[in-house]
mmCIF file of C-alpha atoms and ligand atoms in Angstrom:
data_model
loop_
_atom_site.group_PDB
_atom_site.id
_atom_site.type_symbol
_atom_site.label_atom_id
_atom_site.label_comp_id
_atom_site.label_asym_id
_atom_site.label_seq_id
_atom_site.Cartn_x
_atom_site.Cartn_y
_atom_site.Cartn_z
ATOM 1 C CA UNK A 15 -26.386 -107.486 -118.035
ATOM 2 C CA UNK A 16 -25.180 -105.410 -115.051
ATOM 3 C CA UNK A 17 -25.232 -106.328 -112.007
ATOM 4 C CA UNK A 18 -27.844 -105.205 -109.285
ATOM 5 C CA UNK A 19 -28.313 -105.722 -105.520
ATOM 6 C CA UNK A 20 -31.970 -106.661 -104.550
ATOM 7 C CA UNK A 21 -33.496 -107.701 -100.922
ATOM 8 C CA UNK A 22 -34.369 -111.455 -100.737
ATOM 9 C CA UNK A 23 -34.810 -111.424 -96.933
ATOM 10 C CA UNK A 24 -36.160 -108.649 -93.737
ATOM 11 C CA UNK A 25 -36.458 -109.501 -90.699
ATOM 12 C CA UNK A 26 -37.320 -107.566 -87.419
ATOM 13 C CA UNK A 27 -37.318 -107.589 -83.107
ATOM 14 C CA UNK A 28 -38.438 -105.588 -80.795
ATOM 15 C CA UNK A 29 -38.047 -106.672 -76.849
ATOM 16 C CA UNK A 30 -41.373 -107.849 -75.620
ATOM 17 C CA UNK A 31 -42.231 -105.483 -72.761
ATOM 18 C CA UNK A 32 -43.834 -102.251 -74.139
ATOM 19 C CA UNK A 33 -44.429 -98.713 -72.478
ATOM 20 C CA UNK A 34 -47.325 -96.710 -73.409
ATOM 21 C CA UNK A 35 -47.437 -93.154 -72.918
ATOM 22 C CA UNK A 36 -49.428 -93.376 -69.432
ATOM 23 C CA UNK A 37 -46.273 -95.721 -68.184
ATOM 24 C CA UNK A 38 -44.464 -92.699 -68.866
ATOM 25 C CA UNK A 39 -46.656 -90.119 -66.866
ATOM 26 C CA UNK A 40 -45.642 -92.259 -64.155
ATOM 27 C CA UNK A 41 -41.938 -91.409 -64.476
ATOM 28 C CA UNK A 42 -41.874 -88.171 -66.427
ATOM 29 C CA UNK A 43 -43.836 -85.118 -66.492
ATOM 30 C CA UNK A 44 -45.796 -85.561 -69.448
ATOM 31 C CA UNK A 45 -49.316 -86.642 -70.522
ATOM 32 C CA UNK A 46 -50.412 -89.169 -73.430
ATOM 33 C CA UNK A 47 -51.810 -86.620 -75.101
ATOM 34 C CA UNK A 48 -48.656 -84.435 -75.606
ATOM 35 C CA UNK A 49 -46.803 -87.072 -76.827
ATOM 36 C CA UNK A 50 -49.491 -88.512 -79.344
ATOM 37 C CA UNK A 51 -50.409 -84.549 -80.688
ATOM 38 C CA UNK A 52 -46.723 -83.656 -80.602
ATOM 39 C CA UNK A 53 -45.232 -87.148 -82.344
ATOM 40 C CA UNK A 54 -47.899 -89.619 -82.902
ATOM 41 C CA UNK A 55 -46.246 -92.130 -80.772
ATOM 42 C CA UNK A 56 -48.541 -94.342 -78.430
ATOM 43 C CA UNK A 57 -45.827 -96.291 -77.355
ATOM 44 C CA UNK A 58 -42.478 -97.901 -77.347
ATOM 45 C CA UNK A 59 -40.717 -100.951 -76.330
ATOM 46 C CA UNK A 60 -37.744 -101.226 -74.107
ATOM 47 C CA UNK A 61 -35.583 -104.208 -73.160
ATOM 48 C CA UNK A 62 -35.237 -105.574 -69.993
ATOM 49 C CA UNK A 63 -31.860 -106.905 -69.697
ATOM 50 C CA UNK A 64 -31.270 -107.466 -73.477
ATOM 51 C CA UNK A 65 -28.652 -105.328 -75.322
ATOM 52 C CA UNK A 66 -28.542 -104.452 -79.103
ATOM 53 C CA UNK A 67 -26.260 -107.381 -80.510
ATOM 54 C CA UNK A 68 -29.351 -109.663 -78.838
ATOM 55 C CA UNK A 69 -31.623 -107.648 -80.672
ATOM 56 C CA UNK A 70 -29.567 -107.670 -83.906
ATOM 57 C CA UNK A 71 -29.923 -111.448 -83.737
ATOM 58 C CA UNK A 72 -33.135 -112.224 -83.806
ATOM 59 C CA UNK A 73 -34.051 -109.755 -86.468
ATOM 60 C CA UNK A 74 -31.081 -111.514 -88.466
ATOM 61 C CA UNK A 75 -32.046 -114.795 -87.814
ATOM 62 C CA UNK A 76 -35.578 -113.881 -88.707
ATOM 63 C CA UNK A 77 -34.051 -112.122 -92.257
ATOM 64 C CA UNK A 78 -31.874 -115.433 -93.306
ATOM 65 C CA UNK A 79 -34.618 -117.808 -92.711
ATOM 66 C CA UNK A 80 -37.171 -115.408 -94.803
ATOM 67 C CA UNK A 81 -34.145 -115.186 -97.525
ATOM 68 C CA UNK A 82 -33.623 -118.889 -97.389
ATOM 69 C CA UNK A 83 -29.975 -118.645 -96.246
ATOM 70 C CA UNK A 84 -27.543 -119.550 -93.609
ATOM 71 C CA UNK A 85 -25.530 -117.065 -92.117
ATOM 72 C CA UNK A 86 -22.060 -119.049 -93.303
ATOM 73 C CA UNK A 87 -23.295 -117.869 -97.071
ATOM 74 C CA UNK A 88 -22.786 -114.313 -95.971
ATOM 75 C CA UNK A 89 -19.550 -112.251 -97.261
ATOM 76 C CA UNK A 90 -19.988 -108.913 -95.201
ATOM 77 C CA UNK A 91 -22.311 -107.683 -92.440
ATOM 78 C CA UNK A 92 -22.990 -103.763 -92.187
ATOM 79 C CA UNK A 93 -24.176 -102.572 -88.784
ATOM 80 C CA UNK A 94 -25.898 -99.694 -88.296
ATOM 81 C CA UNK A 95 -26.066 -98.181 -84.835
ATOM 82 C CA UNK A 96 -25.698 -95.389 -82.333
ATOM 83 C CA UNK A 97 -26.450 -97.448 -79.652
ATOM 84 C CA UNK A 98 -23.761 -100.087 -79.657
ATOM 85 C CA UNK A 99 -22.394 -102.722 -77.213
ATOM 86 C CA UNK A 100 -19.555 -101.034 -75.996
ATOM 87 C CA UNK A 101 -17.261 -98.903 -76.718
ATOM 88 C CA UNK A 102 -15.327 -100.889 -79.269
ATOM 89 C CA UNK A 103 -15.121 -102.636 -80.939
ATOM 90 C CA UNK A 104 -18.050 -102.736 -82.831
ATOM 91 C CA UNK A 105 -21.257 -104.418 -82.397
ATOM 92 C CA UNK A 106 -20.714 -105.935 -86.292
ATOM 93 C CA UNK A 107 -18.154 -108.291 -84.107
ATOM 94 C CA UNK A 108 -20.572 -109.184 -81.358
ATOM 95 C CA UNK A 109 -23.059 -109.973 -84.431
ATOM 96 C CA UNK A 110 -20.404 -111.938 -86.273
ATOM 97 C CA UNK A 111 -20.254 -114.500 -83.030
ATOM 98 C CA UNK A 112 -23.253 -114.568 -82.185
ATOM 99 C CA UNK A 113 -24.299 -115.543 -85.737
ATOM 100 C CA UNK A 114 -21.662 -118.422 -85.168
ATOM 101 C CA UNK A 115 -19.413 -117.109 -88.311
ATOM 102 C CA UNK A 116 -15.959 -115.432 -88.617
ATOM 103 C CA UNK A 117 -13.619 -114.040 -90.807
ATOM 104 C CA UNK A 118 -15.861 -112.453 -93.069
ATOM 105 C CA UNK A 119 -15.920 -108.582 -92.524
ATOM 106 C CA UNK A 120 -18.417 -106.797 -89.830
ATOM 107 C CA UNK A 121 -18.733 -103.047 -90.372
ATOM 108 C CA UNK A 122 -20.476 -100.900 -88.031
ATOM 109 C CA UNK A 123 -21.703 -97.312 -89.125
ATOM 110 C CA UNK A 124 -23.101 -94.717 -87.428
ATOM 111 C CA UNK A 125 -25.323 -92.168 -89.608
ATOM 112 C CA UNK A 126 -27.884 -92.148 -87.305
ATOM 113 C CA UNK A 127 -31.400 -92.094 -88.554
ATOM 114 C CA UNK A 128 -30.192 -92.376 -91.916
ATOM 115 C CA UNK A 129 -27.584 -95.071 -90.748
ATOM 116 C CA UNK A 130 -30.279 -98.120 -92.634
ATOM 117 C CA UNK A 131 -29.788 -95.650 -96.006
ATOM 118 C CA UNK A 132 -26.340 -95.363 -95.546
ATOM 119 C CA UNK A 133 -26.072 -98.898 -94.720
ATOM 120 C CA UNK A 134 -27.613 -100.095 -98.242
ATOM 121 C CA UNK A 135 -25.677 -97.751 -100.282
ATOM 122 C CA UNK A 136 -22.491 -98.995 -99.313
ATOM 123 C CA UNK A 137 -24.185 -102.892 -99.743
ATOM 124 C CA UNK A 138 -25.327 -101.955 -103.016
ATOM 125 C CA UNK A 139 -22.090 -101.060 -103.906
ATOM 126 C CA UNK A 140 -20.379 -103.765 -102.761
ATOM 127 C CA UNK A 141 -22.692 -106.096 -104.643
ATOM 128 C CA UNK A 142 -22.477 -104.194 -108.181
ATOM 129 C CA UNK A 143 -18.806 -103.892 -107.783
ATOM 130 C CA UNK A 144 -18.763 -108.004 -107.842
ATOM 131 C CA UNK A 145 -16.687 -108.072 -104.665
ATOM 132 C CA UNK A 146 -19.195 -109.689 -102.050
ATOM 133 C CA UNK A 147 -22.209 -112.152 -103.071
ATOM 134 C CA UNK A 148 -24.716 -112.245 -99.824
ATOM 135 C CA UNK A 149 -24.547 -109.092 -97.356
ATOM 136 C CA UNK A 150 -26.639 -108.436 -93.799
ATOM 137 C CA UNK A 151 -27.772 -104.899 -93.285
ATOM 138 C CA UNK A 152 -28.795 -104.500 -89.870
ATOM 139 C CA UNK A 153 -30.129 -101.901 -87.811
ATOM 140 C CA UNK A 154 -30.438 -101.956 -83.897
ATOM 141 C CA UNK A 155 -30.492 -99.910 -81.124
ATOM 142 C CA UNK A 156 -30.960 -100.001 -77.185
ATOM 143 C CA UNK A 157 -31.528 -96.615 -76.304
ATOM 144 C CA UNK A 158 -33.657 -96.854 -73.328
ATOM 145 C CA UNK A 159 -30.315 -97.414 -71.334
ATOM 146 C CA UNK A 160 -29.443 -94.467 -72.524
ATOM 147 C CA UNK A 161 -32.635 -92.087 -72.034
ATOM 148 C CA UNK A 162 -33.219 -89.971 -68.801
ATOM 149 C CA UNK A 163 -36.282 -91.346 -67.764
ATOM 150 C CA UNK A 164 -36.741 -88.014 -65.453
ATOM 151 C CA UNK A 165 -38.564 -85.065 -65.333
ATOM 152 C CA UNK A 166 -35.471 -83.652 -66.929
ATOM 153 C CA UNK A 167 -35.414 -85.994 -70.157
ATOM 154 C CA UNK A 168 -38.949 -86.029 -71.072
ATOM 155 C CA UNK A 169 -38.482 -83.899 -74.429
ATOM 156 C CA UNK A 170 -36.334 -86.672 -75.750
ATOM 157 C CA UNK A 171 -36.652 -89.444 -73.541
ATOM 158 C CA UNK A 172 -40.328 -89.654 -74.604
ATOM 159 C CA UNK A 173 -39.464 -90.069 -78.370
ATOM 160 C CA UNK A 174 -37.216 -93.223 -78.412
ATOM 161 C CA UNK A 175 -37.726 -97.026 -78.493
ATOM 162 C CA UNK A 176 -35.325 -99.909 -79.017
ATOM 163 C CA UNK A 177 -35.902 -102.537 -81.695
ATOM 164 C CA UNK A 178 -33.862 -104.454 -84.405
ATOM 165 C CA UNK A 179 -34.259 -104.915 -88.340
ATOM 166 C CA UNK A 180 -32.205 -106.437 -90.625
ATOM 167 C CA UNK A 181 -32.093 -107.474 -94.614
ATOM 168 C CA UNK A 182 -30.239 -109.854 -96.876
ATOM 169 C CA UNK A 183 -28.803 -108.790 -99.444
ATOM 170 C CA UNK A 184 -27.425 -110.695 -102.929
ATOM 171 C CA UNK A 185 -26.417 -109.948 -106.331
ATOM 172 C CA UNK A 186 -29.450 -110.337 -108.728
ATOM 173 C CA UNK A 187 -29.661 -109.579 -113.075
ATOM 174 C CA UNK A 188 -33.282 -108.520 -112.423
ATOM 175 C CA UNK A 189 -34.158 -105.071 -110.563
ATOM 176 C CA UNK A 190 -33.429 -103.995 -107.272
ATOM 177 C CA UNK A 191 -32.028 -101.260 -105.802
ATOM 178 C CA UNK A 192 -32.219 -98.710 -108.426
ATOM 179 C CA UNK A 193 -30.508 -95.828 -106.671
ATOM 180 C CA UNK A 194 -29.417 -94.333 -103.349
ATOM 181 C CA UNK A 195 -28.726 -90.767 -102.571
ATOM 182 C CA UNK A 196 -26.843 -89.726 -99.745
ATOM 183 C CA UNK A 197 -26.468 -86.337 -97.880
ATOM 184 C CA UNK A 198 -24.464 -85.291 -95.003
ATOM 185 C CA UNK A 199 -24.135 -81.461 -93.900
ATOM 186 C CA UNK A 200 -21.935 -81.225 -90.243
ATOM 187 C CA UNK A 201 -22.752 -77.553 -89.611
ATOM 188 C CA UNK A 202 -25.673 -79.198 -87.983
ATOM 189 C CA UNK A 203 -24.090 -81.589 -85.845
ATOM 190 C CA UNK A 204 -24.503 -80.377 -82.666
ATOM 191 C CA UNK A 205 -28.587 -79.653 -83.134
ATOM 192 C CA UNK A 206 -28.547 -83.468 -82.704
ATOM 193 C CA UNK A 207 -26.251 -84.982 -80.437
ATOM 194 C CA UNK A 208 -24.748 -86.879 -77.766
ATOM 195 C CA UNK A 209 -21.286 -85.337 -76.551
ATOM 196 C CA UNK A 210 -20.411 -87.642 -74.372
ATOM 197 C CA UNK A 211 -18.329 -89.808 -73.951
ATOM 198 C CA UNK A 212 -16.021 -87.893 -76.445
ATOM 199 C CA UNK A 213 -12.061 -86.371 -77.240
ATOM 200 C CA UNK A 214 -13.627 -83.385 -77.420
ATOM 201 C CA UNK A 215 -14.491 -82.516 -74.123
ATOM 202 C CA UNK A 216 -11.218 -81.517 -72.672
ATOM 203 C CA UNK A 217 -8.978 -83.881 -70.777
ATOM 204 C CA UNK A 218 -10.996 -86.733 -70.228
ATOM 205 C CA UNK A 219 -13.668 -88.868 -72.581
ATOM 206 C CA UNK A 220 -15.530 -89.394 -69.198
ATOM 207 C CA UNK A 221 -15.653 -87.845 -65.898
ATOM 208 C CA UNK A 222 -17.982 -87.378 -63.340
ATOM 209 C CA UNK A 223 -17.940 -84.476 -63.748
ATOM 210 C CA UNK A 224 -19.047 -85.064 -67.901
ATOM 211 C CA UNK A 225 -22.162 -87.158 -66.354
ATOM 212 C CA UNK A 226 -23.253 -84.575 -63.523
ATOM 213 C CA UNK A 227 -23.981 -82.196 -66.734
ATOM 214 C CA UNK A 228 -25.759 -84.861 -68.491
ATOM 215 C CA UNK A 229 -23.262 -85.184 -71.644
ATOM 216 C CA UNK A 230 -24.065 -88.835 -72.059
ATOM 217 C CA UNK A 231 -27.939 -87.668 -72.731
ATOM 218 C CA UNK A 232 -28.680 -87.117 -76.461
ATOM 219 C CA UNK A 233 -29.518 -83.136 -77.068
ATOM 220 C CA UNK A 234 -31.796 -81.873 -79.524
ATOM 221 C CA UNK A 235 -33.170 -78.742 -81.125
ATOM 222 C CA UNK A 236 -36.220 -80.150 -82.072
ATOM 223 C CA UNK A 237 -38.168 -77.134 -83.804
ATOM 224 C CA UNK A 238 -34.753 -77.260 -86.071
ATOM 225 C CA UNK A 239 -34.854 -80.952 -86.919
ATOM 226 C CA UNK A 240 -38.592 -80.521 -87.488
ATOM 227 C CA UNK A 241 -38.305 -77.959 -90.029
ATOM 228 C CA UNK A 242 -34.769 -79.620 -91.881
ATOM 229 C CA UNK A 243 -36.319 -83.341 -91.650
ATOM 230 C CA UNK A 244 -39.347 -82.070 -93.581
ATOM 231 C CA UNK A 245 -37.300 -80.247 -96.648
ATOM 232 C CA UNK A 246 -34.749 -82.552 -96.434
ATOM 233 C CA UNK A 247 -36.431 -85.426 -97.060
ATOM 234 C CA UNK A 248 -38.793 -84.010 -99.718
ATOM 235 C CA UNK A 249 -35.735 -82.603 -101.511
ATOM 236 C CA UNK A 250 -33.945 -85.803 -101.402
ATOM 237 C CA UNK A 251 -36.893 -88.452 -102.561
ATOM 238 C CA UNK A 252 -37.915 -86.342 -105.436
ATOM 239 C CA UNK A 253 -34.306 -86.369 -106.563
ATOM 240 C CA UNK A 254 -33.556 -90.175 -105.904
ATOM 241 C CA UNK A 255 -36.343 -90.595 -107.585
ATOM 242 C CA UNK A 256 -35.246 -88.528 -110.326
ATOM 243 C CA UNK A 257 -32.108 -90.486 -110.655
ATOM 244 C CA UNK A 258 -33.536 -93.727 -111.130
ATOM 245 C CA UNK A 259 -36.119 -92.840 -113.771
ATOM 246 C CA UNK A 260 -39.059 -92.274 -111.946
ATOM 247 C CA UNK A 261 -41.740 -90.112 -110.648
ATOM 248 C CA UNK A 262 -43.776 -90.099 -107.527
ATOM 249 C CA UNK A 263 -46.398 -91.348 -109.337
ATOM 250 C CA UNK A 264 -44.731 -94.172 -110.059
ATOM 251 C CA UNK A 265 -44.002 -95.465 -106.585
ATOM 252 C CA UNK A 266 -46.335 -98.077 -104.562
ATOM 253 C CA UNK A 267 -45.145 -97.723 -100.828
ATOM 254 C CA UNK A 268 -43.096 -95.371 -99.164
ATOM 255 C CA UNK A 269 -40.817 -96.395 -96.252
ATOM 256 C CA UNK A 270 -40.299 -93.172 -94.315
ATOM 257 C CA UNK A 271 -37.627 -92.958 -90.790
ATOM 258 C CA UNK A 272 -40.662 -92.696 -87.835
ATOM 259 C CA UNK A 273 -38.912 -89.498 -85.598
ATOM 260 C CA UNK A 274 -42.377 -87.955 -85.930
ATOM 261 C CA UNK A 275 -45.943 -88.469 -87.506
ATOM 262 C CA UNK A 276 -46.321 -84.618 -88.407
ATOM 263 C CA UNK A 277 -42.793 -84.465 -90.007
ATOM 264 C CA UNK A 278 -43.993 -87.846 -92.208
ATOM 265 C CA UNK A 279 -47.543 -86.203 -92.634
ATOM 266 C CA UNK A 280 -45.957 -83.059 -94.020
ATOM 267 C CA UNK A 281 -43.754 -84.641 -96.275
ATOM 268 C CA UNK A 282 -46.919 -86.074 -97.833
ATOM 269 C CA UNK A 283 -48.764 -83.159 -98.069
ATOM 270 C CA UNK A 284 -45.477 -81.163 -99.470
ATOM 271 C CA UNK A 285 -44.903 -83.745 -102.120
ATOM 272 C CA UNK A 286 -48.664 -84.326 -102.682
ATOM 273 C CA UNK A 287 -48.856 -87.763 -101.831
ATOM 274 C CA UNK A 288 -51.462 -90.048 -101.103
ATOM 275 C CA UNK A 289 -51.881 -90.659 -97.128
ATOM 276 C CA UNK A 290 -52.658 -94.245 -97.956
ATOM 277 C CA UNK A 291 -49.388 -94.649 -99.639
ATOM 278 C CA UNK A 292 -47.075 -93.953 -96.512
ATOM 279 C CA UNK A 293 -45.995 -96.798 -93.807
ATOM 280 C CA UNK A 294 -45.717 -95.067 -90.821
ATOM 281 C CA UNK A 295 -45.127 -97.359 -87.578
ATOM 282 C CA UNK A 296 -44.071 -94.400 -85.044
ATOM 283 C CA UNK A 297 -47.506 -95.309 -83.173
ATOM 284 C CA UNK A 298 -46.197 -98.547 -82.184
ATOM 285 C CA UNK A 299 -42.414 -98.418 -81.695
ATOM 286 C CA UNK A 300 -41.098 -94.939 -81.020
ATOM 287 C CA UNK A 301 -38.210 -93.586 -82.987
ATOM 288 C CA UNK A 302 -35.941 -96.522 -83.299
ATOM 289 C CA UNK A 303 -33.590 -94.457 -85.474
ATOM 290 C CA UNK A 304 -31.249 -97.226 -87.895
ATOM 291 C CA UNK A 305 -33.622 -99.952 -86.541
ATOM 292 C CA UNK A 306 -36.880 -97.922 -88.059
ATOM 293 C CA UNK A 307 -36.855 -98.234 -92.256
ATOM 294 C CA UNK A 308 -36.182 -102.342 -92.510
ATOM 295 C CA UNK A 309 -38.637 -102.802 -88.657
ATOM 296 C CA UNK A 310 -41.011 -100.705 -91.175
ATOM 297 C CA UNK A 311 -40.306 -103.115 -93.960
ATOM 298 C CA UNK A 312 -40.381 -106.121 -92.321
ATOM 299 C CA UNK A 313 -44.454 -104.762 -90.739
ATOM 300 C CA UNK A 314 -45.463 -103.904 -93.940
ATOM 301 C CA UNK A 315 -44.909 -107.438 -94.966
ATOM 302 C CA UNK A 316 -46.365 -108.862 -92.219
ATOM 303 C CA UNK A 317 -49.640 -107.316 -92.900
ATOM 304 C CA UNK A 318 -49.568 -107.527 -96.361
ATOM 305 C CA UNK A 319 -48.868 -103.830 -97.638
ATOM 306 C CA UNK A 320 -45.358 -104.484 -99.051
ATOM 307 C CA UNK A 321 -45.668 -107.294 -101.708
ATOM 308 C CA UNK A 322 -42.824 -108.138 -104.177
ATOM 309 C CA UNK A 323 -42.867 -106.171 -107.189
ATOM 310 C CA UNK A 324 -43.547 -102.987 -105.680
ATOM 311 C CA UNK A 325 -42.028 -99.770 -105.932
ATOM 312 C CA UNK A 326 -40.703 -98.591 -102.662
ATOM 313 C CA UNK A 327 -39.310 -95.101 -101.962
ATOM 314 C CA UNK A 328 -37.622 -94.671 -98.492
ATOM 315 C CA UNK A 329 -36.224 -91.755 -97.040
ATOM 316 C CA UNK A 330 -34.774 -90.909 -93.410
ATOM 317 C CA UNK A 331 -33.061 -87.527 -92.077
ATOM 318 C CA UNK A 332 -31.311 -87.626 -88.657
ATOM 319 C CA UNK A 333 -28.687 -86.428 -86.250
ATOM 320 C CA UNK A 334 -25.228 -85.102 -88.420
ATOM 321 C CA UNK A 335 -27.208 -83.810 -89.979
ATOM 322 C CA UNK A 336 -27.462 -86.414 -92.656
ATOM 323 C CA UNK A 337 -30.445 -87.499 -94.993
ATOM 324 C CA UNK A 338 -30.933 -90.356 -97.710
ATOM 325 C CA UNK A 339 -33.153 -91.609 -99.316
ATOM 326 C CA UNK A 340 -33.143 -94.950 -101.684
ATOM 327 C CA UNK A 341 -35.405 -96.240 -104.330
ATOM 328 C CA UNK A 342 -36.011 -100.394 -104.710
ATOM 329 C CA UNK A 343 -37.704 -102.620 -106.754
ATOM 330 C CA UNK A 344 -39.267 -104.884 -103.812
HETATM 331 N N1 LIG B 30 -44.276 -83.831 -72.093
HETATM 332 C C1 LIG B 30 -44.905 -82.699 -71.805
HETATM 333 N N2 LIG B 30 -44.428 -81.467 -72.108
HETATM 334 C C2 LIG B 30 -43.247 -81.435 -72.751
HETATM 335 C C3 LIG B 30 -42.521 -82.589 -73.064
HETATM 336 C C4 LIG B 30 -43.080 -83.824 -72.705
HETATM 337 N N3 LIG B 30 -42.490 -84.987 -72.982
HETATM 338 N N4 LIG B 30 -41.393 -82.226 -73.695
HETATM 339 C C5 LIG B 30 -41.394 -80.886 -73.771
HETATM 340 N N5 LIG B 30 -42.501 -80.403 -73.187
HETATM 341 C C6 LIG B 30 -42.943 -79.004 -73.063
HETATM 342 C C7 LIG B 30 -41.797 -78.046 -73.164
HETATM 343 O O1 LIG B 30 -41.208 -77.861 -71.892
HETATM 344 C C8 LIG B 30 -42.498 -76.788 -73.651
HETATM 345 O O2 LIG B 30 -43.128 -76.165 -72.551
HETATM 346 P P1 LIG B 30 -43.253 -74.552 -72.461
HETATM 347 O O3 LIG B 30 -44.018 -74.135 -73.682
HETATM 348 O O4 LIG B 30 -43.970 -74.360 -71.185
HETATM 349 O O5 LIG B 30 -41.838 -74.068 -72.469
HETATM 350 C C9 LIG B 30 -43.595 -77.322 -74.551
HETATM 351 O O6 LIG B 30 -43.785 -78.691 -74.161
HETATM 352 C C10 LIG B 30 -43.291 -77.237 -76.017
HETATM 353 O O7 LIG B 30 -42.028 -77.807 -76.231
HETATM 354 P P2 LIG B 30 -41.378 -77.765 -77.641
HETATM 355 O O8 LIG B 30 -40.037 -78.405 -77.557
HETATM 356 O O9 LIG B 30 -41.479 -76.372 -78.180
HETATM 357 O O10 LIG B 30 -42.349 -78.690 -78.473
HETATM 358 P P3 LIG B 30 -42.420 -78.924 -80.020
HETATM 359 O O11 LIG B 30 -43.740 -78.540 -80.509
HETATM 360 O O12 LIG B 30 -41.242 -78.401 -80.767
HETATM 361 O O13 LIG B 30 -42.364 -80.505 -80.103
HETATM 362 C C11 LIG B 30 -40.838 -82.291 -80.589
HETATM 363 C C12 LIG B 30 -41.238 -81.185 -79.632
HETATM 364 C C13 LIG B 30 -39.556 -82.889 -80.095
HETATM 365 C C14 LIG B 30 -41.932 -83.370 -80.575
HETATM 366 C C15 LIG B 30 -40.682 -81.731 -82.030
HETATM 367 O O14 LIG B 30 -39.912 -80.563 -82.003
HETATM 368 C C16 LIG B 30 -40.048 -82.711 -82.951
HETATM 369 O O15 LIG B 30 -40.586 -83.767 -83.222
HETATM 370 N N6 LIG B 30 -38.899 -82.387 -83.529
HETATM 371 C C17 LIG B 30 -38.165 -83.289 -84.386
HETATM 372 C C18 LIG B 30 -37.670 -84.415 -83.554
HETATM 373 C C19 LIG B 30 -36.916 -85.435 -84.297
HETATM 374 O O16 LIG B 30 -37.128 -85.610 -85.463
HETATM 375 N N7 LIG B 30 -36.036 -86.125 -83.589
HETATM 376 C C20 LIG B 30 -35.305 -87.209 -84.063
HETATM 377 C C21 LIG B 30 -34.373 -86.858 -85.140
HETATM 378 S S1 LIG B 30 -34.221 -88.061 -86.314
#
């Protein structure tokens, strides 16, 4: 029988201080109730001193134990972030030590909100392929270092919170990840972006010059994303789903990226499914872009929605643009 690459382990973190959205009338100009009728989002939490390898940690330690492993059984560790460390290299490496194991290989990838999706195609693949056992997906960002907590900010700055999640992942015979679709499409790329620092910007990747403009502050078109995330990630579940002999029916839970209740609620109402049947977390945590799907996971578990067995459809659409969306047997 063929191999197959199943989820024995999820694990999450979030820093312990939380902002709700009256913490933020205090610094922005905004009002609870934009934010809430606009995204859903109640609040957020944002580190203190922490940055996102510490997060990545916990949420890893927290996935071993639950998978019954120790992190010298791993072969591979797949980061996903936009938020990393530093500059290079990447926060995979910072992960590696802090885990207290080397030599095996640390990946980071980007992709955004889709960058979990991304992440578990390319561990799925590994697995079938035969060439690595036992592999950590984790997702993590800080980006409340990098959100302009002014007056100036508040259409992003509002949106974002910082948490970890991460999942282990082996080689099983029975089912597990049936299929994961992937989309990319770079016209979009700067509807969703951070510039700076970058090689594009003329002469230098930094200047002051780059930061009295505001480059290093993510920019979005957010009617645009609104409208793309919705299709997108309608288009892209019914056709996973497709792929691994399924219909919509058929699935127990879905696992959708939090960016924004309405975009979730309309994907439900598009695809006709029950309201009952969708995770959302946004309330509670913000957009924490590749941190959201396993942080989802890993709550879902906690309170006993997500039991093992299930069906589990999850689907994200973020900056790139890029979109994904994965079915699992839980
Ligand atoms: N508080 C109060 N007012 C705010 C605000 C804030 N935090 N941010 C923006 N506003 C104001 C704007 O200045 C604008 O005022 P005006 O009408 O006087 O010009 C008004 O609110 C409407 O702004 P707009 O940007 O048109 O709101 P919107 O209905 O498009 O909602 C988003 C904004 C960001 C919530 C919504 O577009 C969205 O969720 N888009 C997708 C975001 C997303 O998915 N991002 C992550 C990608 S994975």
């Amino acid at each position: 029988m063929a191999l197959s690459s199943k989820i024995i382990g999820v694990g999450s973190y979030v820093p312990p201080k939380s902002y709700t959205n009256f913490d933020l009338e205090e610094m922005m100009d905004t009002s609870h109730d934009w934010i809430v009728q606009r995204s859903g989002i109640e609040k957020r939490h944002w580190v203190e001193d922490e940055c996102t390898s510490d997060l990545a940690l916990q949420a890893s330690l927290k996935a071993l134990k639950a998978a019954d492993m120790s992190a010298d059984q791993l072969d591979m560790i797949i980061f996903a972030t936009i938020s990393p460390d530093h500059e290079f290299p990447g926060t995979a490496c910072f992960l590696q030590q802090k885990l207290g194991i080397s030599k095996i290989p640390a990946i980071d990838i980007r992709q955004q909100c889709t960058g979990f999706i991304y992440g578990l195609s390319m561990a799925d693949v590994y697995i079938k392929s035969g060439q690595y056992k036992n592999i950590l997906l984790v997702g993590a960002e800080v980006h409340s270092k990098g959100l302009d907590k002014t007056p100036n900010g508040r259409a992003i700055s509002v949106l974002f919170g910082d948490g970890a999640g991460a999942v282990v992942l082996t080689a099983t015979k029975d089912s597990g990840i049936f299929h994961t679709e992937l989309r990319a499409d770079g016209n979009f790329a700067k509807e969703l972006w951070t510039p700076a620092p970058g090689s594009a910007l003329g002469k230098e990747r930094i200047s002051k010059e780059i930061l009295d403009k505001g480059l290093h502050y993510a920019q979005m078109n957010g009617k645009l994303v609104f409208v793309h995330a919705v299709k997108r990630m309608s288009e892209i579940l019914v056709e996973s789903l497709k792929k691994s002999g399924f219909s919509l029916d058929d699935v127990d839970l879905f696992l959708f990226h939090q960016a924004n209740l309405r975009i979730n609620n309309k994907v439900a109402e598009v695809l006709n499914i029950p309201e009952e049947k969708v995770f959302n977390t946004i309330q509670e945590f913000g957009n924490t872009t590749a941190a959201t799907i396993p942080l989802g996971m890993d709550q879902a578990i906690k309170t006993g929605v997500l039991k093992p067995g299930m069906l589990v459809a999850m689907a994200a659409f973020g900056g790139g643009f890029t979109w994904g969306a994965s079915v699992i047997r839980f």
